[in-house]
Tab-separated table of C-alpha atoms in Angstrom:
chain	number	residue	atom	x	y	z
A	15	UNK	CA	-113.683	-65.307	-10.931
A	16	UNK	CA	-110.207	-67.052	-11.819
A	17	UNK	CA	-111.820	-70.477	-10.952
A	18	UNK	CA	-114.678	-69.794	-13.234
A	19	UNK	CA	-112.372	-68.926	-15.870
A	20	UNK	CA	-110.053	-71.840	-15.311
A	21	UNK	CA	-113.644	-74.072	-15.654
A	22	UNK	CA	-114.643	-72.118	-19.214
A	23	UNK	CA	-111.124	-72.496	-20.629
A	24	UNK	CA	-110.804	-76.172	-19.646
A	25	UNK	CA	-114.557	-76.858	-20.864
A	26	UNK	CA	-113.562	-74.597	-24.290
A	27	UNK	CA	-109.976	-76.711	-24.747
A	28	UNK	CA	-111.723	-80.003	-24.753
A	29	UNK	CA	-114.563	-78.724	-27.329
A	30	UNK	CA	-111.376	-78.158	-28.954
A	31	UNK	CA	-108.953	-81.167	-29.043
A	32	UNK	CA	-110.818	-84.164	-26.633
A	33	UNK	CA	-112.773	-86.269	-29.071
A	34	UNK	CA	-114.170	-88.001	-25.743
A	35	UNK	CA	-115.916	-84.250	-24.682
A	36	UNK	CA	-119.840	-84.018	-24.860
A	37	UNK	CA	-119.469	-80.916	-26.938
A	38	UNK	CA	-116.652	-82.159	-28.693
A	39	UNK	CA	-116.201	-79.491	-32.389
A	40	UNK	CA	-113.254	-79.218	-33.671
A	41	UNK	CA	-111.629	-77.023	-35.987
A	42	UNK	CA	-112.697	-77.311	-39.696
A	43	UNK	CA	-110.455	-77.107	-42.999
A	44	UNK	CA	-111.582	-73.671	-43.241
A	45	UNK	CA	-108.393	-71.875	-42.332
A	46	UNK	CA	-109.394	-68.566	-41.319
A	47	UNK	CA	-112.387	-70.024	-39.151
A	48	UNK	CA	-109.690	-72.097	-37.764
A	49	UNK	CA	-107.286	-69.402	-36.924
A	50	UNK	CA	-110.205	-66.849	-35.939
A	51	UNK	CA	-111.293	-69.444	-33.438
A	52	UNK	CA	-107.784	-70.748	-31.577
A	53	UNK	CA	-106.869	-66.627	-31.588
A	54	UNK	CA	-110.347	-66.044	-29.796
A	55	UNK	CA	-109.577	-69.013	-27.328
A	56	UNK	CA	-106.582	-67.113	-26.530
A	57	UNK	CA	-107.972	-63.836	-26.261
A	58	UNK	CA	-110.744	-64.881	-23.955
A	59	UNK	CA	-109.041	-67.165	-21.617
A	60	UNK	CA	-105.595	-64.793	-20.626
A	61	UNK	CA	-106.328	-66.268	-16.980
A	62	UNK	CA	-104.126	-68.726	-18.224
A	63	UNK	CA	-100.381	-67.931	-18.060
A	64	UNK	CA	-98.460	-68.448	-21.915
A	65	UNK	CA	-96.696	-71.275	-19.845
A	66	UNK	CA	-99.682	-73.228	-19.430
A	67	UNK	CA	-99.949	-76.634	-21.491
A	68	UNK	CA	-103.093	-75.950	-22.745
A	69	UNK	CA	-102.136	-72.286	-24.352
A	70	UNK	CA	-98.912	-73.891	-25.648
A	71	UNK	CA	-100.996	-76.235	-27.469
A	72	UNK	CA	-103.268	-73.288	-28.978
A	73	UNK	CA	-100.675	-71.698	-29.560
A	74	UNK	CA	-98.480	-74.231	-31.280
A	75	UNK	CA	-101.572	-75.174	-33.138
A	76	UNK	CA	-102.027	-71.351	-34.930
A	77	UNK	CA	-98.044	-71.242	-35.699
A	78	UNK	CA	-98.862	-74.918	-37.746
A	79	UNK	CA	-102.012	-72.935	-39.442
A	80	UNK	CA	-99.834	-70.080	-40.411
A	81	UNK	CA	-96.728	-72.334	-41.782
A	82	UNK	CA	-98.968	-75.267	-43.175
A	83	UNK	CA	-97.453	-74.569	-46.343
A	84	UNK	CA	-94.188	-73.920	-45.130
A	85	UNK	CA	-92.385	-71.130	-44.261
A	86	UNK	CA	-91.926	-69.462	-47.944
A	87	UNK	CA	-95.676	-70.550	-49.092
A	88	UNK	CA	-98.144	-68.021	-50.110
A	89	UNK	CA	-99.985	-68.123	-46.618
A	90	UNK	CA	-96.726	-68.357	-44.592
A	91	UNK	CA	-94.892	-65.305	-46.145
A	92	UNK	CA	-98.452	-63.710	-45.885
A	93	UNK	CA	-99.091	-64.078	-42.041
A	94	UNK	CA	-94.906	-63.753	-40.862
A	95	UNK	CA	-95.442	-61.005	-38.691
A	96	UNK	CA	-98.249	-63.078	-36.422
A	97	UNK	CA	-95.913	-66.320	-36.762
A	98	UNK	CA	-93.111	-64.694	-36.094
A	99	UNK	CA	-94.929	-62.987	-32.673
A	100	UNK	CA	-96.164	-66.559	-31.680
A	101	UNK	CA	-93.010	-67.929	-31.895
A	102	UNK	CA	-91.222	-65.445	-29.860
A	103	UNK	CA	-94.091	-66.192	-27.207
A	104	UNK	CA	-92.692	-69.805	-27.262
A	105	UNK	CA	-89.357	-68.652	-27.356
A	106	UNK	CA	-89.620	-66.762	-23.846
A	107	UNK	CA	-91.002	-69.749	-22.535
A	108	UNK	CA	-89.089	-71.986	-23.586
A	109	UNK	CA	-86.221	-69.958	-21.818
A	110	UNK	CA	-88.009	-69.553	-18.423
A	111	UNK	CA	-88.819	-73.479	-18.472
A	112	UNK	CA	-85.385	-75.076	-20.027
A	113	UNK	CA	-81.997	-75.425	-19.438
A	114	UNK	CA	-79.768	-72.532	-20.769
A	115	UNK	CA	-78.462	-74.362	-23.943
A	116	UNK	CA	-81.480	-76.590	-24.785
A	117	UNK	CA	-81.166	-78.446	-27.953
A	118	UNK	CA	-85.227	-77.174	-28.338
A	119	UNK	CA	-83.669	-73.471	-28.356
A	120	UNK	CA	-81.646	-74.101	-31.263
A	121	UNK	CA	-84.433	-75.349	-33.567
A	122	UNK	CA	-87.266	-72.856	-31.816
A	123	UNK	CA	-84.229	-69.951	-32.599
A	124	UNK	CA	-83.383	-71.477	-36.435
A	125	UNK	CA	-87.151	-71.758	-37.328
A	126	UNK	CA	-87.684	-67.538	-35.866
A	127	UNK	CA	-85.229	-66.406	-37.780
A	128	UNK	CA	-86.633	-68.103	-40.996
A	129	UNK	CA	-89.838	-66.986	-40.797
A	130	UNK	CA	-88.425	-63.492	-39.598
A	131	UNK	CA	-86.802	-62.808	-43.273
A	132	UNK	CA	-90.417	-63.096	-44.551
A	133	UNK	CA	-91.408	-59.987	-42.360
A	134	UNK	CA	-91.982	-56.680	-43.459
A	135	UNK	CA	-88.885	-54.449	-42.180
A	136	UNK	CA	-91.157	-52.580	-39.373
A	137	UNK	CA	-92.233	-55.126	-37.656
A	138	UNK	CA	-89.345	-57.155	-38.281
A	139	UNK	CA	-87.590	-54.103	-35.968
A	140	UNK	CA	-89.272	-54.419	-33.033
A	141	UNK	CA	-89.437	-58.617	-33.019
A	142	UNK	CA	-85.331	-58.061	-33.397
A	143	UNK	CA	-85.743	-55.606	-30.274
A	144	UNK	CA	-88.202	-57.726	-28.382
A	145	UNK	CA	-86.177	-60.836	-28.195
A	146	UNK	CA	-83.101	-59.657	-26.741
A	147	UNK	CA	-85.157	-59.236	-23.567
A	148	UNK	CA	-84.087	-61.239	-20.578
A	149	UNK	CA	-81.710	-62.880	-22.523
A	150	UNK	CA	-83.539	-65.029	-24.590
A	151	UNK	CA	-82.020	-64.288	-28.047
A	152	UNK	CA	-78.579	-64.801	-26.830
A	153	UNK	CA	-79.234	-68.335	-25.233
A	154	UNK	CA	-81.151	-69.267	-28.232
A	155	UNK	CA	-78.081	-68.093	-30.135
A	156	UNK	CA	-75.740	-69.975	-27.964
A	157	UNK	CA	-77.815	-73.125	-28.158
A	158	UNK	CA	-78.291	-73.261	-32.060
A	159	UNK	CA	-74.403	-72.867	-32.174
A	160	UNK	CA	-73.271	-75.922	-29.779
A	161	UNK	CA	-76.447	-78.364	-31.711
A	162	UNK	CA	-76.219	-77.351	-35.155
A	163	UNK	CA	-73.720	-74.898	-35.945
A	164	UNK	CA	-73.966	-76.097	-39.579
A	165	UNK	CA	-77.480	-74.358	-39.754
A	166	UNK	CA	-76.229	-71.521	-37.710
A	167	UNK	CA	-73.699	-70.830	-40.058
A	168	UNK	CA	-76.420	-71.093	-42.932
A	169	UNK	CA	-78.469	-68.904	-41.698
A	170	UNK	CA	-75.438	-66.068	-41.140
A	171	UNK	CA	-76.393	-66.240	-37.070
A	172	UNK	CA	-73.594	-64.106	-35.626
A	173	UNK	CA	-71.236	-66.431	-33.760
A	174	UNK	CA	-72.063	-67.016	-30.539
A	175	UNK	CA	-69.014	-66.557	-26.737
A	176	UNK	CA	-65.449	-69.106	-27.093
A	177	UNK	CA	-66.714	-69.967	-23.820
A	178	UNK	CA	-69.253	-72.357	-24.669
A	179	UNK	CA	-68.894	-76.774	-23.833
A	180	UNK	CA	-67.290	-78.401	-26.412
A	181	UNK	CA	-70.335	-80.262	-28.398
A	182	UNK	CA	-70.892	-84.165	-26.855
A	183	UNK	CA	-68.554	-86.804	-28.660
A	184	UNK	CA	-70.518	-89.398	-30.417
A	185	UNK	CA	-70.235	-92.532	-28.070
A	186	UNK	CA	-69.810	-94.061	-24.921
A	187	UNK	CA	-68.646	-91.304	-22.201
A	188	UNK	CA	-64.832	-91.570	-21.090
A	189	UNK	CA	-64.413	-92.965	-18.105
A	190	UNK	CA	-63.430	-90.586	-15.166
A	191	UNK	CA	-63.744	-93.010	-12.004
A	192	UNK	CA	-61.073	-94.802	-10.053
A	193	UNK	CA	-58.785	-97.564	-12.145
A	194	UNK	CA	-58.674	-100.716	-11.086
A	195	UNK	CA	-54.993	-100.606	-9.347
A	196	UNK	CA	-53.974	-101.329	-5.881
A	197	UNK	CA	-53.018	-97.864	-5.385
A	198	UNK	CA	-56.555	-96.340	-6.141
A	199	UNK	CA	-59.156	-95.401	-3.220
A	200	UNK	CA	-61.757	-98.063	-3.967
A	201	UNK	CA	-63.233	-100.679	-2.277
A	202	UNK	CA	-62.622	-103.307	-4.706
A	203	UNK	CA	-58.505	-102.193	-4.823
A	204	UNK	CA	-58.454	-101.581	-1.296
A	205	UNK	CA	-59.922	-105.556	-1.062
A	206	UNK	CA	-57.155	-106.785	-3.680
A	207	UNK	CA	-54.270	-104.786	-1.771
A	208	UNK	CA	-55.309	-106.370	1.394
A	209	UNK	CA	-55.603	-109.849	0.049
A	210	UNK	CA	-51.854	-109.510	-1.559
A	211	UNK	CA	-50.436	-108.347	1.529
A	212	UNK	CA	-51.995	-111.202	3.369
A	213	UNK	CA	-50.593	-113.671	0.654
A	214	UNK	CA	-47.290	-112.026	0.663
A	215	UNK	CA	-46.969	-112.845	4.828
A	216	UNK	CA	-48.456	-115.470	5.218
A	217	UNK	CA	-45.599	-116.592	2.665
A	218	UNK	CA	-42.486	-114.878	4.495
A	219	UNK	CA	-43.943	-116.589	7.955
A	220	UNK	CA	-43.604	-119.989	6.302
């Protein structure tokens, strides 16, 4: 039964986005026909886990229907509560598959909260709840504060632990190997002290 699935999902996602597929019928300008269809794509193939590159895709895909005309337009203030769900589903994968303080955290976590303010207060409660799960809000917090704590600060995100990295310093890295002296354990100094103490006896013999 999973294999079967796996077969209709990966026949359906190629219908969807593969220009090169037999059945090949994509999405129209219609929005809602657009959105009813990815949603139903979803719905019928949950064999697949919300990791999987193909529901990422359909799912990315219906967040970019709901915020085609940005995040205050008439459509995106109108469907908040579903974008705001779908990008919480991204959010808790995102912090399963990356490391802790992704810089992809900080703009997943900045975009959430702007498309949160545009929810009504209910379900704006329990998205608020459902994100602190597993830790997710607090490394997307963390995250948005090391990359762009100029946003952070825009967007009145409470400040995130003191014991966070400092933020990389534009240019090349400082170097932290061995210098160049006689006294440092390297093969090259080692090679120079040798040679000078050769020189310097082969001198007092003559």
């Amino acid at each position: 039964a999973r294999w079967a699935g796996l077969t209709r999902a990966s026949r359906e996602y190629r219908s969807l986005f593969d220009a090169g597929a037999e059945d090949y019928d994509p999405p129209t300008n219609d929005f809602e026909a657009t959105v009813v269809r990815l949603t139903s794509f979803r719905e019928r193939n949950g064999v697949l886990d919300k990791a999987n590159v193909v529901m990422q895709r359909v799912r990315r895909e219906i967040i970019a229907a709901f915020l085609l005309g940005g995040v205050d337009g008439e459509v995106g203030r109108r469907c908040a509560a579903m974008a705001a769900a779908l990008l919480l589903e991204e959010m808790f994968v995102t912090n399963e598959l990356l490391p802790i303080l992704s810089p992809v955290k900080a703009s997943q976590y900045a975009r959430f909260l702007r498309v949160l303010k545009n929810v009504p207060e209910k379900d704006a409660f329990s998205l608020r709840r459902d994100v602190k799960i597993d830790g997710c809000e607090l490394w997307h917090r963390n995250a948005l504060w090391l990359h762009d704590p100029s946003e952070a600060k825009r967007l009145n995100v409470e400040e995130g632990p003191r014991n966070m990295p400092a933020r990389p310093v534009p240019g090349l890295p400082p170097r932290t190997g061995p210098r160049p002296v006689p006294e440092a354990c390297c093969a090259v100094c080692i090679g120079i002290a040798i040679g000078g103490a050769a020189a310097n006896g082969g001198a007092s013999a003559a």
